[in-house]
Amino acid sequence: MTDEILSRAFNKYPSFVKAKVIREKGPKMGKTKGYGFVSFRDPEDFIKAMREMNGKYVGNRPIKLRKSSWKDRQVEVVKKKTKEKRKLGYRV
C-alpha cells in the first residue's frame, strides 16, 4: 500500500485533502504498520466515504474507516514542533 494508492481511492470526494500510510521506523523501515489516515475538509464527505468505502478493498486489504480520536490540535503547538524539527534537520 502506498500514499498514492490510498489517495486514488478517496480522491473522488470533492473535499479530499490527503492520504498517508503509516510506515515502520528503524530496522523494519518502509514496512507499513497496517493503517493510515485520510483527511477531508468537509465532514459530509467523511460521512459519505464511511458509508461507501468502509469494508471495500483498496489494494489487497479491506479498509476500516473511523473518525480519529485525536483531540483538536492547537495550531501554535503544531507550528512550534514543526519549527523545532526543521532546526534539527528533519524533513517536515
PDB file of N, CA and C in Angstrom, residues 5-88:
ATOM      1  N   ILE A   5      -1.845   5.101  -3.802  1.00  0.00           N
ATOM      2  CA  ILE A   5      -2.965   4.167  -3.979  1.00  0.00           C
ATOM      3  C   ILE A   5      -4.123   4.572  -3.072  1.00  0.00           C
ATOM      4  N   LEU A   6      -3.814   4.899  -1.821  1.00  0.00           N
ATOM      5  CA  LEU A   6      -4.843   5.326  -0.884  1.00  0.00           C
ATOM      6  C   LEU A   6      -5.498   6.625  -1.350  1.00  0.00           C
ATOM      7  N   SER A   7      -4.694   7.549  -1.854  1.00  0.00           N
ATOM      8  CA  SER A   7      -5.230   8.818  -2.372  1.00  0.00           C
ATOM      9  C   SER A   7      -6.179   8.587  -3.539  1.00  0.00           C
ATOM     10  N   ARG A   8      -5.794   7.700  -4.452  1.00  0.00           N
ATOM     11  CA  ARG A   8      -6.650   7.415  -5.606  1.00  0.00           C
ATOM     12  C   ARG A   8      -8.004   6.849  -5.187  1.00  0.00           C
ATOM     13  N   ALA A   9      -8.011   6.094  -4.092  1.00  0.00           N
ATOM     14  CA  ALA A   9      -9.267   5.503  -3.627  1.00  0.00           C
ATOM     15  C   ALA A   9     -10.234   6.552  -3.087  1.00  0.00           C
ATOM     16  N   PHE A  10      -9.691   7.664  -2.575  1.00  0.00           N
ATOM     17  CA  PHE A  10     -10.541   8.674  -1.935  1.00  0.00           C
ATOM     18  C   PHE A  10     -10.641   9.998  -2.683  1.00  0.00           C
ATOM     19  N   ASN A  11      -9.907  10.174  -3.761  1.00  0.00           N
ATOM     20  CA  ASN A  11      -9.923  11.487  -4.431  1.00  0.00           C
ATOM     21  C   ASN A  11     -11.218  11.764  -5.181  1.00  0.00           C
ATOM     22  N   LYS A  12     -12.146  10.804  -5.198  1.00  0.00           N
ATOM     23  CA  LYS A  12     -13.455  11.055  -5.816  1.00  0.00           C
ATOM     24  C   LYS A  12     -14.332  11.954  -4.938  1.00  0.00           C
ATOM     25  N   TYR A  13     -13.939  12.141  -3.690  1.00  0.00           N
ATOM     26  CA  TYR A  13     -14.684  13.016  -2.784  1.00  0.00           C
ATOM     27  C   TYR A  13     -14.139  14.438  -2.918  1.00  0.00           C
ATOM     28  N   PRO A  14     -15.010  15.415  -3.217  1.00  0.00           N
ATOM     29  CA  PRO A  14     -14.569  16.773  -3.525  1.00  0.00           C
ATOM     30  C   PRO A  14     -13.674  17.434  -2.462  1.00  0.00           C
ATOM     31  N   SER A  15     -13.899  17.150  -1.193  1.00  0.00           N
ATOM     32  CA  SER A  15     -13.105  17.839  -0.173  1.00  0.00           C
ATOM     33  C   SER A  15     -11.940  16.996   0.331  1.00  0.00           C
ATOM     34  N   PHE A  16     -11.601  15.909  -0.395  1.00  0.00           N
ATOM     35  CA  PHE A  16     -10.443  15.094  -0.031  1.00  0.00           C
ATOM     36  C   PHE A  16      -9.203  15.978  -0.003  1.00  0.00           C
ATOM     37  N   VAL A  17      -8.395  15.868   1.061  1.00  0.00           N
ATOM     38  CA  VAL A  17      -7.186  16.672   1.195  1.00  0.00           C
ATOM     39  C   VAL A  17      -5.948  15.820   0.956  1.00  0.00           C
ATOM     40  N   LYS A  18      -5.770  14.758   1.749  1.00  0.00           N
ATOM     41  CA  LYS A  18      -4.602  13.908   1.555  1.00  0.00           C
ATOM     42  C   LYS A  18      -4.787  12.565   2.243  1.00  0.00           C
ATOM     43  N   ALA A  19      -3.923  11.629   1.855  1.00  0.00           N
ATOM     44  CA  ALA A  19      -3.905  10.300   2.458  1.00  0.00           C
ATOM     45  C   ALA A  19      -2.468   9.965   2.822  1.00  0.00           C
ATOM     46  N   LYS A  20      -2.289   9.315   3.950  1.00  0.00           N
ATOM     47  CA  LYS A  20      -0.946   8.985   4.423  1.00  0.00           C
ATOM     48  C   LYS A  20      -0.953   7.579   5.011  1.00  0.00           C
ATOM     49  N   VAL A  21      -0.103   6.708   4.484  1.00  0.00           N
ATOM     50  CA  VAL A  21       0.079   5.368   5.017  1.00  0.00           C
ATOM     51  C   VAL A  21       1.211   5.438   6.034  1.00  0.00           C
ATOM     52  N   ILE A  22       0.989   4.897   7.214  1.00  0.00           N
ATOM     53  CA  ILE A  22       1.990   4.954   8.276  1.00  0.00           C
ATOM     54  C   ILE A  22       2.946   3.772   8.124  1.00  0.00           C
ATOM     55  N   ARG A  23       4.246   4.074   8.207  1.00  0.00           N
ATOM     56  CA  ARG A  23       5.289   3.069   7.998  1.00  0.00           C
ATOM     57  C   ARG A  23       6.165   2.900   9.235  1.00  0.00           C
ATOM     58  N   GLU A  24       6.789   1.732   9.333  1.00  0.00           N
ATOM     59  CA  GLU A  24       7.697   1.413  10.437  1.00  0.00           C
ATOM     60  C   GLU A  24       8.965   2.266  10.342  1.00  0.00           C
ATOM     61  N   LYS A  25       9.570   2.491  11.498  1.00  0.00           N
ATOM     62  CA  LYS A  25      10.877   3.149  11.551  1.00  0.00           C
ATOM     63  C   LYS A  25      11.876   2.122  12.060  1.00  0.00           C
ATOM     64  N   GLY A  26      13.130   2.407  11.918  1.00  0.00           N
ATOM     65  CA  GLY A  26      14.148   1.504  12.441  1.00  0.00           C
ATOM     66  C   GLY A  26      14.460   0.372  11.489  1.00  0.00           C
ATOM     67  N   PRO A  27      14.772  -0.833  12.034  1.00  0.00           N
ATOM     68  CA  PRO A  27      15.218  -1.953  11.191  1.00  0.00           C
ATOM     69  C   PRO A  27      14.175  -2.408  10.163  1.00  0.00           C
ATOM     70  N   LYS A  28      12.907  -2.228  10.460  1.00  0.00           N
ATOM     71  CA  LYS A  28      11.848  -2.631   9.528  1.00  0.00           C
ATOM     72  C   LYS A  28      11.397  -1.456   8.660  1.00  0.00           C
ATOM     73  N   MET A  29      12.226  -0.458   8.548  1.00  0.00           N
ATOM     74  CA  MET A  29      11.885   0.784   7.853  1.00  0.00           C
ATOM     75  C   MET A  29      11.248   0.520   6.487  1.00  0.00           C
ATOM     76  N   GLY A  30      10.163   1.183   6.232  1.00  0.00           N
ATOM     77  CA  GLY A  30       9.472   1.074   4.954  1.00  0.00           C
ATOM     78  C   GLY A  30       8.265   0.159   4.990  1.00  0.00           C
ATOM     79  N   LYS A  31       8.240  -0.800   5.910  1.00  0.00           N
ATOM     80  CA  LYS A  31       7.098  -1.712   6.016  1.00  0.00           C
ATOM     81  C   LYS A  31       5.916  -0.953   6.618  1.00  0.00           C
ATOM     82  N   THR A  32       4.727  -1.149   6.057  1.00  0.00           N
ATOM     83  CA  THR A  32       3.562  -0.436   6.585  1.00  0.00           C
ATOM     84  C   THR A  32       3.152  -1.017   7.933  1.00  0.00           C
ATOM     85  N   LYS A  33       2.576  -0.169   8.758  1.00  0.00           N
ATOM     86  CA  LYS A  33       2.070  -0.615  10.056  1.00  0.00           C
ATOM     87  C   LYS A  33       0.650  -1.164   9.941  1.00  0.00           C
ATOM     88  N   GLY A  34       0.060  -1.053   8.760  1.00  0.00           N
ATOM     89  CA  GLY A  34      -1.278  -1.598   8.551  1.00  0.00           C
ATOM     90  C   GLY A  34      -2.395  -0.590   8.725  1.00  0.00           C
ATOM     91  N   TYR A  35      -2.032   0.681   8.843  1.00  0.00           N
ATOM     92  CA  TYR A  35      -3.067   1.706   8.934  1.00  0.00           C
ATOM     93  C   TYR A  35      -2.570   2.999   8.316  1.00  0.00           C
ATOM     94  N   GLY A  36      -3.485   3.932   8.139  1.00  0.00           N
ATOM     95  CA  GLY A  36      -3.147   5.221   7.563  1.00  0.00           C
ATOM     96  C   GLY A  36      -4.227   6.224   7.910  1.00  0.00           C
ATOM     97  N   PHE A  37      -4.095   7.411   7.358  1.00  0.00           N
ATOM     98  CA  PHE A  37      -5.032   8.492   7.634  1.00  0.00           C
ATOM     99  C   PHE A  37      -5.493   9.121   6.327  1.00  0.00           C
ATOM    100  N   VAL A  38      -6.752   9.502   6.308  1.00  0.00           N
ATOM    101  CA  VAL A  38      -7.327  10.207   5.163  1.00  0.00           C
ATOM    102  C   VAL A  38      -7.982  11.463   5.711  1.00  0.00           C
ATOM    103  N   SER A  39      -7.723  12.604   5.075  1.00  0.00           N
ATOM    104  CA  SER A  39      -8.272  13.882   5.541  1.00  0.00           C
ATOM    105  C   SER A  39      -9.264  14.455   4.540  1.00  0.00           C
ATOM    106  N   PHE A  40     -10.323  15.043   5.100  1.00  0.00           N
ATOM    107  CA  PHE A  40     -11.344  15.729   4.297  1.00  0.00           C
ATOM    108  C   PHE A  40     -11.577  17.115   4.889  1.00  0.00           C
ATOM    109  N   ARG A  41     -11.889  18.090   4.038  1.00  0.00           N
ATOM    110  CA  ARG A  41     -12.248  19.426   4.531  1.00  0.00           C
ATOM    111  C   ARG A  41     -13.692  19.458   5.024  1.00  0.00           C
ATOM    112  N   ASP A  42     -14.552  18.687   4.361  1.00  0.00           N
ATOM    113  CA  ASP A  42     -15.989  18.709   4.646  1.00  0.00           C
ATOM    114  C   ASP A  42     -16.398  17.433   5.381  1.00  0.00           C
ATOM    115  N   PRO A  43     -16.974  17.573   6.576  1.00  0.00           N
ATOM    116  CA  PRO A  43     -17.412  16.386   7.322  1.00  0.00           C
ATOM    117  C   PRO A  43     -18.431  15.535   6.560  1.00  0.00           C
ATOM    118  N   GLU A  44     -19.194  16.168   5.672  1.00  0.00           N
ATOM    119  CA  GLU A  44     -20.174  15.417   4.883  1.00  0.00           C
ATOM    120  C   GLU A  44     -19.484  14.403   3.968  1.00  0.00           C
ATOM    121  N   ASP A  45     -18.336  14.783   3.416  1.00  0.00           N
ATOM    122  CA  ASP A  45     -17.578  13.847   2.578  1.00  0.00           C
ATOM    123  C   ASP A  45     -17.044  12.685   3.412  1.00  0.00           C
ATOM    124  N   PHE A  46     -16.640  12.977   4.633  1.00  0.00           N
ATOM    125  CA  PHE A  46     -16.184  11.907   5.529  1.00  0.00           C
ATOM    126  C   PHE A  46     -17.324  10.915   5.772  1.00  0.00           C
ATOM    127  N   ILE A  47     -18.507  11.427   6.053  1.00  0.00           N
ATOM    128  CA  ILE A  47     -19.668  10.563   6.312  1.00  0.00           C
ATOM    129  C   ILE A  47     -20.000   9.735   5.072  1.00  0.00           C
ATOM    130  N   LYS A  48     -19.954  10.381   3.917  1.00  0.00           N
ATOM    131  CA  LYS A  48     -20.230   9.683   2.661  1.00  0.00           C
ATOM    132  C   LYS A  48     -19.180   8.585   2.417  1.00  0.00           C
ATOM    133  N   ALA A  49     -17.920   8.900   2.663  1.00  0.00           N
ATOM    134  CA  ALA A  49     -16.842   7.920   2.495  1.00  0.00           C
ATOM    135  C   ALA A  49     -17.021   6.753   3.462  1.00  0.00           C
ATOM    136  N   MET A  50     -17.451   7.050   4.685  1.00  0.00           N
ATOM    137  CA  MET A  50     -17.695   5.984   5.664  1.00  0.00           C
ATOM    138  C   MET A  50     -18.740   5.007   5.135  1.00  0.00           C
ATOM    139  N   ARG A  51     -19.808   5.536   4.577  1.00  0.00           N
ATOM    140  CA  ARG A  51     -20.888   4.691   4.065  1.00  0.00           C
ATOM    141  C   ARG A  51     -20.444   3.890   2.839  1.00  0.00           C
ATOM    142  N   GLU A  52     -19.729   4.546   1.941  1.00  0.00           N
ATOM    143  CA  GLU A  52     -19.401   3.930   0.657  1.00  0.00           C
ATOM    144  C   GLU A  52     -18.136   3.074   0.677  1.00  0.00           C
ATOM    145  N   MET A  53     -17.155   3.442   1.485  1.00  0.00           N
ATOM    146  CA  MET A  53     -15.840   2.808   1.389  1.00  0.00           C
ATOM    147  C   MET A  53     -15.526   1.814   2.504  1.00  0.00           C
ATOM    148  N   ASN A  54     -16.231   1.890   3.617  1.00  0.00           N
ATOM    149  CA  ASN A  54     -15.924   1.019   4.744  1.00  0.00           C
ATOM    150  C   ASN A  54     -16.089  -0.444   4.336  1.00  0.00           C
ATOM    151  N   GLY A  55     -15.045  -1.236   4.501  1.00  0.00           N
ATOM    152  CA  GLY A  55     -15.072  -2.647   4.139  1.00  0.00           C
ATOM    153  C   GLY A  55     -14.651  -2.941   2.707  1.00  0.00           C
ATOM    154  N   LYS A  56     -14.531  -1.901   1.872  1.00  0.00           N
ATOM    155  CA  LYS A  56     -14.100  -2.109   0.478  1.00  0.00           C
ATOM    156  C   LYS A  56     -12.604  -2.411   0.455  1.00  0.00           C
ATOM    157  N   TYR A  57     -12.189  -3.111  -0.586  1.00  0.00           N
ATOM    158  CA  TYR A  57     -10.774  -3.417  -0.732  1.00  0.00           C
ATOM    159  C   TYR A  57     -10.062  -2.262  -1.433  1.00  0.00           C
ATOM    160  N   VAL A  58      -8.939  -1.875  -0.874  1.00  0.00           N
ATOM    161  CA  VAL A  58      -8.027  -0.918  -1.503  1.00  0.00           C
ATOM    162  C   VAL A  58      -6.708  -1.662  -1.565  1.00  0.00           C
ATOM    163  N   GLY A  59      -6.221  -1.903  -2.768  1.00  0.00           N
ATOM    164  CA  GLY A  59      -5.077  -2.791  -2.907  1.00  0.00           C
ATOM    165  C   GLY A  59      -5.547  -4.192  -2.551  1.00  0.00           C
ATOM    166  N   ASN A  60      -4.816  -4.856  -1.664  1.00  0.00           N
ATOM    167  CA  ASN A  60      -5.197  -6.219  -1.305  1.00  0.00           C
ATOM    168  C   ASN A  60      -5.776  -6.328   0.106  1.00  0.00           C
ATOM    169  N   ARG A  61      -6.218  -5.208   0.666  1.00  0.00           N
ATOM    170  CA  ARG A  61      -6.759  -5.216   2.024  1.00  0.00           C
ATOM    171  C   ARG A  61      -8.101  -4.504   2.106  1.00  0.00           C
ATOM    172  N   PRO A  62      -8.999  -5.031   2.930  1.00  0.00           N
ATOM    173  CA  PRO A  62     -10.237  -4.286   3.172  1.00  0.00           C
ATOM    174  C   PRO A  62      -9.930  -3.133   4.131  1.00  0.00           C
ATOM    175  N   ILE A  63     -10.594  -2.027   3.945  1.00  0.00           N
ATOM    176  CA  ILE A  63     -10.321  -0.891   4.822  1.00  0.00           C
ATOM    177  C   ILE A  63     -11.431  -0.707   5.839  1.00  0.00           C
ATOM    178  N   LYS A  64     -11.050  -0.239   7.009  1.00  0.00           N
ATOM    179  CA  LYS A  64     -11.990   0.083   8.077  1.00  0.00           C
ATOM    180  C   LYS A  64     -11.831   1.566   8.349  1.00  0.00           C
ATOM    181  N   LEU A  65     -12.913   2.297   8.234  1.00  0.00           N
ATOM    182  CA  LEU A  65     -12.858   3.735   8.463  1.00  0.00           C
ATOM    183  C   LEU A  65     -13.475   4.084   9.806  1.00  0.00           C
ATOM    184  N   ARG A  66     -12.865   5.026  10.480  1.00  0.00           N
ATOM    185  CA  ARG A  66     -13.438   5.580  11.706  1.00  0.00           C
ATOM    186  C   ARG A  66     -12.852   6.963  11.908  1.00  0.00           C
ATOM    187  N   LYS A  67     -13.586   7.759  12.644  1.00  0.00           N
ATOM    188  CA  LYS A  67     -13.135   9.121  12.938  1.00  0.00           C
ATOM    189  C   LYS A  67     -11.954   9.043  13.887  1.00  0.00           C
ATOM    190  N   SER A  68     -10.973   9.873  13.650  1.00  0.00           N
ATOM    191  CA  SER A  68      -9.807   9.896  14.525  1.00  0.00           C
ATOM    192  C   SER A  68     -10.210  10.286  15.937  1.00  0.00           C
ATOM    193  N   SER A  69      -9.589   9.669  16.899  1.00  0.00           N
ATOM    194  CA  SER A  69      -9.868  10.013  18.298  1.00  0.00           C
ATOM    195  C   SER A  69      -8.906  11.070  18.816  1.00  0.00           C
ATOM    196  N   TRP A  70      -8.033  11.551  17.922  1.00  0.00           N
ATOM    197  CA  TRP A  70      -7.059  12.565  18.293  1.00  0.00           C
ATOM    198  C   TRP A  70      -7.792  13.868  18.590  1.00  0.00           C
ATOM    199  N   LYS A  71      -7.560  14.442  19.750  1.00  0.00           N
ATOM    200  CA  LYS A  71      -8.219  15.693  20.147  1.00  0.00           C
ATOM    201  C   LYS A  71      -7.812  16.814  19.189  1.00  0.00           C
ATOM    202  N   ASP A  72      -8.623  17.860  19.144  1.00  0.00           N
ATOM    203  CA  ASP A  72      -8.285  19.018  18.312  1.00  0.00           C
ATOM    204  C   ASP A  72      -6.927  19.547  18.721  1.00  0.00           C
ATOM    205  N   ARG A  73      -6.102  19.827  17.721  1.00  0.00           N
ATOM    206  CA  ARG A  73      -4.755  20.302  17.993  1.00  0.00           C
ATOM    207  C   ARG A  73      -4.731  21.827  18.071  1.00  0.00           C
ATOM    208  N   GLN A  74      -3.829  22.324  18.878  1.00  0.00           N
ATOM    209  CA  GLN A  74      -3.625  23.770  18.933  1.00  0.00           C
ATOM    210  C   GLN A  74      -2.612  24.118  17.848  1.00  0.00           C
ATOM    211  N   VAL A  75      -2.986  25.030  16.965  1.00  0.00           N
ATOM    212  CA  VAL A  75      -2.167  25.375  15.819  1.00  0.00           C
ATOM    213  C   VAL A  75      -0.778  25.867  16.253  1.00  0.00           C
ATOM    214  N   GLU A  76      -0.717  26.646  17.309  1.00  0.00           N
ATOM    215  CA  GLU A  76       0.566  27.185  17.771  1.00  0.00           C
ATOM    216  C   GLU A  76       1.522  26.068  18.184  1.00  0.00           C
ATOM    217  N   VAL A  77       1.002  25.054  18.851  1.00  0.00           N
ATOM    218  CA  VAL A  77       1.825  23.931  19.296  1.00  0.00           C
ATOM    219  C   VAL A  77       2.372  23.169  18.089  1.00  0.00           C
ATOM    220  N   VAL A  78       1.527  22.925  17.095  1.00  0.00           N
ATOM    221  CA  VAL A  78       1.949  22.211  15.890  1.00  0.00           C
ATOM    222  C   VAL A  78       3.021  23.003  15.155  1.00  0.00           C
ATOM    223  N   LYS A  79       2.828  24.320  15.017  1.00  0.00           N
ATOM    224  CA  LYS A  79       3.812  25.161  14.326  1.00  0.00           C
ATOM    225  C   LYS A  79       5.150  25.150  15.067  1.00  0.00           C
ATOM    226  N   LYS A  80       5.111  25.212  16.396  1.00  0.00           N
ATOM    227  CA  LYS A  80       6.335  25.211  17.194  1.00  0.00           C
ATOM    228  C   LYS A  80       7.099  23.898  17.014  1.00  0.00           C
ATOM    229  N   LYS A  81       6.387  22.779  17.058  1.00  0.00           N
ATOM    230  CA  LYS A  81       7.030  21.478  16.887  1.00  0.00           C
ATOM    231  C   LYS A  81       7.630  21.336  15.490  1.00  0.00           C
ATOM    232  N   THR A  82       6.914  21.821  14.479  1.00  0.00           N
ATOM    233  CA  THR A  82       7.400  21.764  13.103  1.00  0.00           C
ATOM    234  C   THR A  82       8.678  22.577  12.963  1.00  0.00           C
ATOM    235  N   LYS A  83       8.694  23.758  13.563  1.00  0.00           N
ATOM    236  CA  LYS A  83       9.870  24.623  13.514  1.00  0.00           C
ATOM    237  C   LYS A  83      11.066  23.943  14.190  1.00  0.00           C
ATOM    238  N   GLU A  84      10.830  23.311  15.334  1.00  0.00           N
ATOM    239  CA  GLU A  84      11.898  22.611  16.050  1.00  0.00           C
ATOM    240  C   GLU A  84      12.446  21.452  15.227  1.00  0.00           C
ATOM    241  N   LYS A  85      11.569  20.717  14.546  1.00  0.00           N
ATOM    242  CA  LYS A  85      12.008  19.594  13.716  1.00  0.00           C
ATOM    243  C   LYS A  85      12.869  20.085  12.561  1.00  0.00           C
ATOM    244  N   ARG A  86      12.479  21.211  11.961  1.00  0.00           N
ATOM    245  CA  ARG A  86      13.277  21.774  10.861  1.00  0.00           C
ATOM    246  C   ARG A  86      14.666  22.167  11.344  1.00  0.00           C
ATOM    247  N   LYS A  87      14.746  22.762  12.531  1.00  0.00           N
ATOM    248  CA  LYS A  87      16.046  23.147  13.092  1.00  0.00           C
ATOM    249  C   LYS A  87      16.965  21.938  13.271  1.00  0.00           C
ATOM    250  N   LEU A  88      16.344  20.798  13.601  1.00  0.00           N
ATOM    251  CA  LEU A  88      17.113  19.578  13.821  1.00  0.00           C
ATOM    252  C   LEU A  88      17.441  18.856  12.506  1.00  0.00           C
TER     253      LEU A  88
END
